[in-house]
């Protein structure tokens, strides 16, 4: 006779481990699965020819000149990754306090978009709308007395969205966190007959330290001091406020929303998925990429396992898809294991 008193419930009739014993069974009972079509690949671009510049804060990530990018996209498209997000590293001489290069219809992003669309017409193209790669101070908008001016910034963001749409961008992704920008961009695009250009808004974007490596990658952190974006990005302590932000963006015409960063904000992804009716995407940001990569480099964790675990966690939390610098590596693993 077993001593029942030290066990609880229906043990030993119910053994949770039974389903886990065999690989086939684990597959059958899997509640979430990773698909290549869940992935969005963020890519940094730079001027020049034949350039793939490594980024010290993000080992394994490069800034590509457009010709190299087109080569890389062969793989991306062949693997079936549905979309990429472009981030430009703008040369210093084109930066000013108003980020005016952002509305140059022949800027780096617009040129890249045109060429990519020609070569890969079915690949989804996502372009960021925000001024930080273009301003010499690194803020996402125009500064008036050292504060980012909301309405003046929204005016220029609308124009930035339009030049990108005209170049052929499929999805406009405002990452600036200005108030009212989704409605303003939607109206502006519609007035200019871009009624089918989608808007994927960074609806709940937190003022996070995990963006550090990205700012290094696009060169928006020229001073040693960390740029404080807390007057427009959200306080990491808040959750209800994220729901308000998402609801506002939905009411203003967003087609999809992004929660950013990813892993520290799984609760926000879960809430948005359950409370708001809109496709939701997680952005596994540069600092998250760097943490996993550096920990693996130091033999603290297994890179492949950690990478796959981090991505499935987003899906379990409710994300419809994930923006990740691991997208290409993950897609290769998925396609090999098919
Ligand atoms: C800028 C922007 C940022 C990221 C995407 N768009 C940085 C920021 O807000 O400072 C971060 C992405 C990452 O860290 O991977 N509008």
Tab-separated table of C-alpha atoms and ligand atoms in Angstrom:
chain	number	residue	atom	x	y	z
A	1	UNK	CA	0.000	0.000	0.000
A	2	UNK	CA	1.279	3.415	-0.933
A	3	UNK	CA	1.175	6.111	1.622
A	4	UNK	CA	-1.444	8.300	-0.089
A	5	UNK	CA	-1.258	11.131	2.377
A	6	UNK	CA	1.911	12.634	0.915
A	7	UNK	CA	0.410	12.825	-2.620
A	8	UNK	CA	-2.359	15.096	-3.752
A	9	UNK	CA	-5.153	14.847	-6.324
A	10	UNK	CA	-5.654	11.758	-8.468
A	11	UNK	CA	-2.074	10.573	-8.339
A	12	UNK	CA	-1.084	7.934	-9.425
A	13	UNK	CA	-4.001	7.534	-11.897
A	14	UNK	CA	-3.301	10.963	-13.338
A	15	UNK	CA	0.272	11.222	-14.433
A	16	UNK	CA	0.991	14.440	-16.328
A	17	UNK	CA	4.299	13.011	-17.496
A	18	UNK	CA	2.595	10.260	-19.585
A	19	UNK	CA	1.894	12.668	-22.478
A	20	UNK	CA	5.411	14.011	-22.331
A	21	UNK	CA	7.244	10.686	-22.496
A	22	UNK	CA	7.468	10.404	-26.282
A	23	UNK	CA	8.395	12.883	-28.928
A	24	UNK	CA	5.350	12.165	-31.136
A	25	UNK	CA	3.049	12.731	-28.213
A	26	UNK	CA	4.726	15.989	-27.250
A	27	UNK	CA	4.138	17.144	-30.811
A	28	UNK	CA	0.462	16.137	-30.722
A	29	UNK	CA	-0.280	18.024	-27.530
A	30	UNK	CA	1.678	21.161	-28.435
A	31	UNK	CA	-0.637	24.129	-27.819
A	32	UNK	CA	1.410	26.550	-29.891
A	33	UNK	CA	3.618	26.093	-32.896
A	34	UNK	CA	6.207	28.205	-34.627
A	35	UNK	CA	5.651	28.920	-38.280
A	36	UNK	CA	7.909	30.764	-40.658
A	37	UNK	CA	4.940	32.973	-41.507
A	38	UNK	CA	4.917	34.276	-37.910
A	39	UNK	CA	8.245	36.004	-38.471
A	40	UNK	CA	9.163	39.544	-39.437
A	41	UNK	CA	12.848	40.211	-40.029
A	42	UNK	CA	14.184	43.679	-39.069
A	43	UNK	CA	17.167	44.691	-41.218
A	44	UNK	CA	19.587	47.637	-40.964
A	45	UNK	CA	20.672	49.344	-44.172
A	46	UNK	CA	23.470	51.734	-45.022
A	47	UNK	CA	24.799	53.721	-47.998
A	48	UNK	CA	27.481	52.375	-50.302
A	49	UNK	CA	28.197	49.231	-52.266
A	50	UNK	CA	29.257	45.783	-51.187
A	51	UNK	CA	29.005	46.654	-47.501
A	52	UNK	CA	28.055	44.357	-44.668
A	53	UNK	CA	29.150	46.175	-41.547
A	54	UNK	CA	29.070	44.146	-38.352
A	55	UNK	CA	27.390	45.823	-35.373
A	56	UNK	CA	29.467	45.396	-32.231
A	57	UNK	CA	26.515	45.515	-29.842
A	58	UNK	CA	24.640	42.863	-31.844
A	59	UNK	CA	26.974	40.030	-32.886
A	60	UNK	CA	25.640	38.366	-36.031
A	61	UNK	CA	23.669	41.433	-37.172
A	62	UNK	CA	24.929	43.656	-39.986
A	63	UNK	CA	24.252	46.941	-41.728
A	64	UNK	CA	23.873	46.086	-45.390
A	65	UNK	CA	24.263	48.273	-48.435
A	66	UNK	CA	21.308	47.871	-50.785
A	67	UNK	CA	23.132	45.515	-53.193
A	68	UNK	CA	24.064	43.148	-50.334
A	69	UNK	CA	20.562	43.409	-48.943
A	70	UNK	CA	19.115	42.219	-52.240
A	71	UNK	CA	21.362	39.136	-52.084
A	72	UNK	CA	20.282	38.397	-48.527
A	73	UNK	CA	16.636	38.710	-49.499
A	74	UNK	CA	16.943	35.721	-51.847
A	75	UNK	CA	17.245	33.578	-48.707
A	76	UNK	CA	14.537	35.449	-46.856
A	77	UNK	CA	12.078	35.002	-49.715
A	78	UNK	CA	13.027	31.382	-50.446
A	79	UNK	CA	12.488	30.462	-46.807
A	80	UNK	CA	9.051	32.067	-46.882
A	81	UNK	CA	9.517	34.848	-44.337
A	82	UNK	CA	6.525	37.059	-45.173
A	83	UNK	CA	7.892	40.494	-44.346
A	84	UNK	CA	10.940	42.543	-43.422
A	85	UNK	CA	11.238	45.831	-41.510
A	86	UNK	CA	13.830	48.319	-42.752
A	87	UNK	CA	15.911	50.585	-40.502
A	88	UNK	CA	18.343	53.035	-42.058
A	89	UNK	CA	21.688	54.131	-40.696
A	90	UNK	CA	21.868	57.673	-42.068
A	91	UNK	CA	25.195	59.387	-42.723
A	92	UNK	CA	25.948	62.267	-40.360
A	93	UNK	CA	25.940	64.910	-43.073
A	94	UNK	CA	22.271	64.208	-43.815
A	95	UNK	CA	21.118	64.630	-40.218
A	96	UNK	CA	19.692	67.887	-38.893
A	97	UNK	CA	17.591	69.046	-35.974
A	98	UNK	CA	14.320	68.541	-37.875
A	99	UNK	CA	15.188	65.170	-39.407
A	100	UNK	CA	14.390	66.615	-42.825
A	101	UNK	CA	16.088	63.749	-44.694
A	102	UNK	CA	13.122	61.624	-43.546
A	103	UNK	CA	10.901	63.333	-46.111
A	104	UNK	CA	13.351	63.178	-48.984
A	105	UNK	CA	11.667	60.877	-51.490
A	106	UNK	CA	15.097	59.722	-52.621
A	107	UNK	CA	16.492	58.880	-49.178
A	108	UNK	CA	18.135	55.562	-48.352
A	109	UNK	CA	14.919	53.854	-47.251
A	110	UNK	CA	12.925	54.973	-50.287
A	111	UNK	CA	15.650	53.865	-52.694
A	112	UNK	CA	15.862	50.488	-50.954
A	113	UNK	CA	12.084	50.036	-51.040
A	114	UNK	CA	11.898	50.743	-54.773
A	115	UNK	CA	14.657	48.260	-55.599
A	116	UNK	CA	13.332	45.551	-53.290
A	117	UNK	CA	9.824	45.871	-54.717
A	118	UNK	CA	11.211	45.481	-58.208
A	119	UNK	CA	13.105	42.294	-57.351
A	120	UNK	CA	10.747	40.796	-54.781
A	121	UNK	CA	7.277	42.200	-55.400
A	122	UNK	CA	5.556	39.772	-53.020
A	123	UNK	CA	7.795	40.332	-49.996
A	124	UNK	CA	6.015	42.486	-47.380
A	125	UNK	CA	7.878	45.721	-46.690
A	126	UNK	CA	7.526	47.535	-43.393
A	127	UNK	CA	9.014	51.001	-42.896
A	128	UNK	CA	9.438	52.737	-39.575
A	129	UNK	CA	7.950	56.182	-39.198
A	130	UNK	CA	9.914	58.225	-36.651
A	131	UNK	CA	12.669	60.792	-36.952
A	132	UNK	CA	15.408	59.332	-34.752
A	133	UNK	CA	17.629	57.941	-37.547
A	134	UNK	CA	17.467	61.406	-39.188
A	135	UNK	CA	17.832	63.873	-36.300
A	136	UNK	CA	21.203	65.009	-34.983
A	137	UNK	CA	19.878	64.808	-31.401
A	138	UNK	CA	18.474	61.268	-31.741
A	139	UNK	CA	14.927	62.050	-30.623
A	140	UNK	CA	11.961	60.685	-32.576
A	141	UNK	CA	10.559	64.154	-33.206
A	142	UNK	CA	11.222	67.864	-33.460
A	143	UNK	CA	12.525	69.597	-30.347
A	144	UNK	CA	11.107	72.913	-29.229
A	145	UNK	CA	12.824	74.182	-26.067
A	146	UNK	CA	14.291	70.716	-25.564
A	147	UNK	CA	10.901	69.011	-25.587
A	148	UNK	CA	9.618	66.916	-28.490
A	149	UNK	CA	6.751	68.923	-29.971
A	150	UNK	CA	3.866	66.564	-30.681
A	151	UNK	CA	1.938	68.339	-33.409
A	152	UNK	CA	4.886	69.661	-35.384
A	153	UNK	CA	6.338	66.151	-35.297
A	154	UNK	CA	3.079	64.576	-36.504
A	155	UNK	CA	3.095	66.910	-39.544
A	156	UNK	CA	6.500	65.703	-40.661
A	157	UNK	CA	5.681	62.060	-39.847
A	158	UNK	CA	2.735	62.233	-42.251
A	159	UNK	CA	5.066	63.384	-44.991
A	160	UNK	CA	7.582	60.674	-44.090
A	161	UNK	CA	4.814	58.051	-44.312
A	162	UNK	CA	3.761	59.376	-47.714
A	163	UNK	CA	7.239	59.251	-49.318
A	164	UNK	CA	7.581	55.675	-48.075
A	165	UNK	CA	4.148	54.696	-49.410
A	166	UNK	CA	4.967	56.323	-52.745
A	167	UNK	CA	8.195	54.306	-52.924
A	168	UNK	CA	6.124	51.138	-52.565
A	169	UNK	CA	6.165	50.339	-48.852
A	170	UNK	CA	3.297	47.991	-47.885
A	171	UNK	CA	3.109	48.723	-44.171
A	172	UNK	CA	3.790	52.015	-42.410
A	173	UNK	CA	4.954	51.446	-38.841
A	174	UNK	CA	4.908	54.587	-36.684
A	175	UNK	CA	7.287	53.967	-33.777
A	176	UNK	CA	7.399	57.531	-32.498
A	177	UNK	CA	4.613	57.425	-29.849
A	178	UNK	CA	3.268	60.901	-30.690
A	179	UNK	CA	-0.416	61.427	-29.882
A	180	UNK	CA	-2.816	61.360	-32.802
A	181	UNK	CA	-0.263	60.237	-35.353
A	182	UNK	CA	-2.141	57.147	-36.527
A	183	UNK	CA	-5.241	59.173	-37.451
A	184	UNK	CA	-3.159	61.902	-39.061
A	185	UNK	CA	-1.126	59.422	-41.123
A	186	UNK	CA	-4.257	57.464	-42.119
A	187	UNK	CA	-5.967	60.646	-43.346
A	188	UNK	CA	-2.900	61.855	-45.160
A	189	UNK	CA	-2.361	58.521	-46.915
A	190	UNK	CA	-6.047	58.326	-47.853
A	191	UNK	CA	-6.093	61.882	-49.221
A	192	UNK	CA	-3.182	60.887	-51.414
A	193	UNK	CA	-4.919	57.718	-52.609
A	194	UNK	CA	-2.901	55.259	-50.565
A	195	UNK	CA	-6.036	53.754	-49.079
A	196	UNK	CA	-4.585	50.226	-49.058
A	197	UNK	CA	-1.278	51.020	-47.386
A	198	UNK	CA	-1.479	49.311	-44.006
A	199	UNK	CA	-0.565	50.833	-40.650
A	200	UNK	CA	1.141	48.669	-38.034
A	201	UNK	CA	1.496	51.003	-35.098
A	202	UNK	CA	3.905	50.624	-32.253
A	203	UNK	CA	0.927	51.173	-29.995
A	204	UNK	CA	2.472	50.272	-26.665
A	205	UNK	CA	6.113	51.185	-26.802
A	206	UNK	CA	7.876	51.475	-23.488
A	207	UNK	CA	10.748	53.802	-22.550
A	208	UNK	CA	13.146	50.890	-22.332
A	209	UNK	CA	16.824	50.337	-21.745
A	210	UNK	CA	16.635	47.358	-24.087
A	211	UNK	CA	16.868	49.598	-27.182
A	212	UNK	CA	20.534	50.411	-26.496
A	213	UNK	CA	22.113	48.220	-29.218
A	214	UNK	CA	19.597	49.470	-31.826
A	215	UNK	CA	20.570	53.078	-31.194
A	216	UNK	CA	24.156	52.054	-31.757
A	217	UNK	CA	23.156	50.210	-34.965
A	218	UNK	CA	21.374	53.206	-36.524
A	219	UNK	CA	23.772	55.699	-34.975
A	220	UNK	CA	21.095	57.697	-33.150
A	221	UNK	CA	23.039	57.836	-29.879
A	222	UNK	CA	25.830	60.206	-30.771
A	223	UNK	CA	26.275	61.595	-27.281
A	224	UNK	CA	27.474	59.418	-24.399
A	225	UNK	CA	24.349	60.222	-22.404
A	226	UNK	CA	21.407	57.854	-22.873
A	227	UNK	CA	18.585	59.664	-24.649
A	228	UNK	CA	15.581	60.019	-22.361
A	229	UNK	CA	12.394	59.297	-24.325
A	230	UNK	CA	10.125	59.044	-21.307
A	231	UNK	CA	8.051	62.093	-22.308
A	232	UNK	CA	6.641	60.055	-25.192
A	233	UNK	CA	7.392	56.362	-24.595
A	234	UNK	CA	5.529	54.532	-21.831
A	235	UNK	CA	6.484	53.971	-18.218
A	236	UNK	CA	7.438	50.276	-17.729
A	237	UNK	CA	5.293	50.272	-14.574
A	238	UNK	CA	2.050	50.652	-16.538
A	239	UNK	CA	-0.325	48.117	-18.008
A	240	UNK	CA	-3.803	49.717	-18.206
A	241	UNK	CA	-2.228	52.584	-20.084
A	242	UNK	CA	-1.075	50.130	-22.771
A	243	UNK	CA	-4.685	49.089	-23.317
A	244	UNK	CA	-5.685	52.758	-23.717
A	245	UNK	CA	-2.873	53.288	-26.220
A	246	UNK	CA	-3.926	50.247	-28.252
A	247	UNK	CA	-7.616	51.218	-28.168
A	248	UNK	CA	-6.750	54.723	-29.331
A	249	UNK	CA	-4.659	53.437	-32.224
A	250	UNK	CA	-7.456	51.063	-33.237
A	251	UNK	CA	-9.953	53.915	-33.195
A	252	UNK	CA	-7.563	56.002	-35.297
A	253	UNK	CA	-7.317	53.323	-37.980
A	254	UNK	CA	-4.379	51.053	-37.108
A	255	UNK	CA	-4.573	47.684	-38.882
A	256	UNK	CA	-2.176	45.894	-36.526
A	257	UNK	CA	-0.295	46.798	-33.373
A	258	UNK	CA	3.153	46.136	-31.937
A	259	UNK	CA	4.071	45.708	-28.286
A	260	UNK	CA	7.663	46.609	-27.576
A	261	UNK	CA	9.991	45.390	-26.063
A	262	UNK	CA	8.950	41.742	-26.067
A	263	UNK	CA	10.065	39.409	-23.324
A	264	UNK	CA	9.730	41.777	-20.338
A	265	UNK	CA	6.198	42.666	-21.549
A	266	UNK	CA	4.550	39.273	-22.172
A	267	UNK	CA	1.748	40.281	-19.821
A	268	UNK	CA	0.959	43.238	-22.060
A	269	UNK	CA	0.844	41.018	-25.159
A	270	UNK	CA	-1.518	38.674	-23.322
A	271	UNK	CA	-3.804	41.503	-22.214
A	272	UNK	CA	-3.910	43.177	-25.607
A	273	UNK	CA	-4.668	39.874	-27.314
A	274	UNK	CA	-7.487	39.104	-24.887
A	275	UNK	CA	-8.966	42.580	-24.504
A	276	UNK	CA	-8.515	44.227	-27.893
A	277	UNK	CA	-9.576	42.789	-31.214
A	278	UNK	CA	-6.632	43.383	-33.478
A	279	UNK	CA	-3.616	41.443	-34.781
A	280	UNK	CA	-0.803	41.910	-32.277
A	281	UNK	CA	2.936	41.606	-32.821
A	282	UNK	CA	5.770	41.329	-30.339
A	283	UNK	CA	9.053	43.095	-31.010
A	284	UNK	CA	11.971	41.151	-29.587
A	285	UNK	CA	14.237	44.184	-29.455
A	286	UNK	CA	17.967	44.639	-29.868
A	287	UNK	CA	18.761	44.357	-26.137
A	288	UNK	CA	16.915	41.051	-25.936
A	289	UNK	CA	18.852	39.818	-28.966
A	290	UNK	CA	22.107	40.976	-27.376
A	291	UNK	CA	21.348	39.305	-24.036
A	292	UNK	CA	20.706	35.914	-25.628
A	293	UNK	CA	23.633	36.207	-28.012
A	294	UNK	CA	26.154	37.334	-25.413
A	295	UNK	CA	24.994	34.789	-22.837
A	296	UNK	CA	25.404	32.064	-25.460
A	297	UNK	CA	28.822	33.382	-26.497
A	298	UNK	CA	29.875	32.999	-22.885
A	299	UNK	CA	28.519	29.440	-22.744
A	300	UNK	CA	25.883	30.402	-20.203
A	301	UNK	CA	22.983	29.210	-22.354
A	302	UNK	CA	22.413	27.250	-25.544
A	303	UNK	CA	21.712	29.816	-28.218
A	304	UNK	CA	19.391	27.796	-30.432
A	305	UNK	CA	17.270	26.552	-27.546
A	306	UNK	CA	17.034	29.994	-25.936
A	307	UNK	CA	16.156	31.604	-29.239
A	308	UNK	CA	13.347	29.151	-30.026
A	309	UNK	CA	12.038	29.272	-26.451
A	310	UNK	CA	11.903	33.055	-26.517
A	311	UNK	CA	9.931	33.086	-29.771
A	312	UNK	CA	7.398	30.410	-28.801
A	313	UNK	CA	6.831	32.347	-25.555
A	314	UNK	CA	5.562	35.293	-27.619
A	315	UNK	CA	3.107	33.039	-29.400
A	316	UNK	CA	1.938	31.492	-26.138
A	317	UNK	CA	1.344	34.986	-24.749
A	318	UNK	CA	-0.911	35.686	-27.736
A	319	UNK	CA	1.248	37.349	-30.370
A	320	UNK	CA	0.185	36.698	-33.957
A	321	UNK	CA	3.751	37.255	-35.050
A	322	UNK	CA	7.172	38.374	-33.886
A	323	UNK	CA	9.708	40.900	-35.117
A	324	UNK	CA	13.056	39.362	-34.328
A	325	UNK	CA	16.684	39.724	-35.376
A	326	UNK	CA	16.744	35.922	-35.067
A	327	UNK	CA	14.057	35.578	-37.772
A	328	UNK	CA	16.373	34.243	-40.470
A	329	UNK	CA	18.087	31.752	-38.156
A	330	UNK	CA	14.767	30.611	-36.744
A	331	UNK	CA	13.271	30.209	-40.228
A	332	UNK	CA	16.212	28.038	-41.268
A	333	UNK	CA	15.742	25.795	-38.233
A	334	UNK	CA	12.005	25.487	-38.846
A	335	UNK	CA	12.530	24.608	-42.501
A	336	UNK	CA	15.147	21.934	-41.676
A	337	UNK	CA	12.924	20.332	-39.034
A	338	UNK	CA	9.841	20.153	-41.247
B	1	LIG	C1	12.943	54.349	-33.082
B	1	LIG	C2	12.960	52.891	-32.877
B	1	LIG	C3	13.644	52.246	-31.848
B	1	LIG	C4	13.505	50.895	-32.078
B	1	LIG	C5	12.727	50.725	-33.221
B	1	LIG	N1	12.384	51.979	-33.706
B	1	LIG	C6	14.488	52.777	-30.747
B	1	LIG	C7	14.011	53.823	-29.859
B	1	LIG	O1	12.820	54.079	-29.700
B	1	LIG	O2	14.891	54.465	-29.289
B	1	LIG	C8	14.123	49.851	-31.210
B	1	LIG	C9	14.346	48.535	-31.806
B	1	LIG	C10	15.299	47.674	-31.078
B	1	LIG	O3	15.823	48.021	-29.999
B	1	LIG	O4	15.551	46.594	-31.598
B	1	LIG	N2	11.801	55.001	-33.306
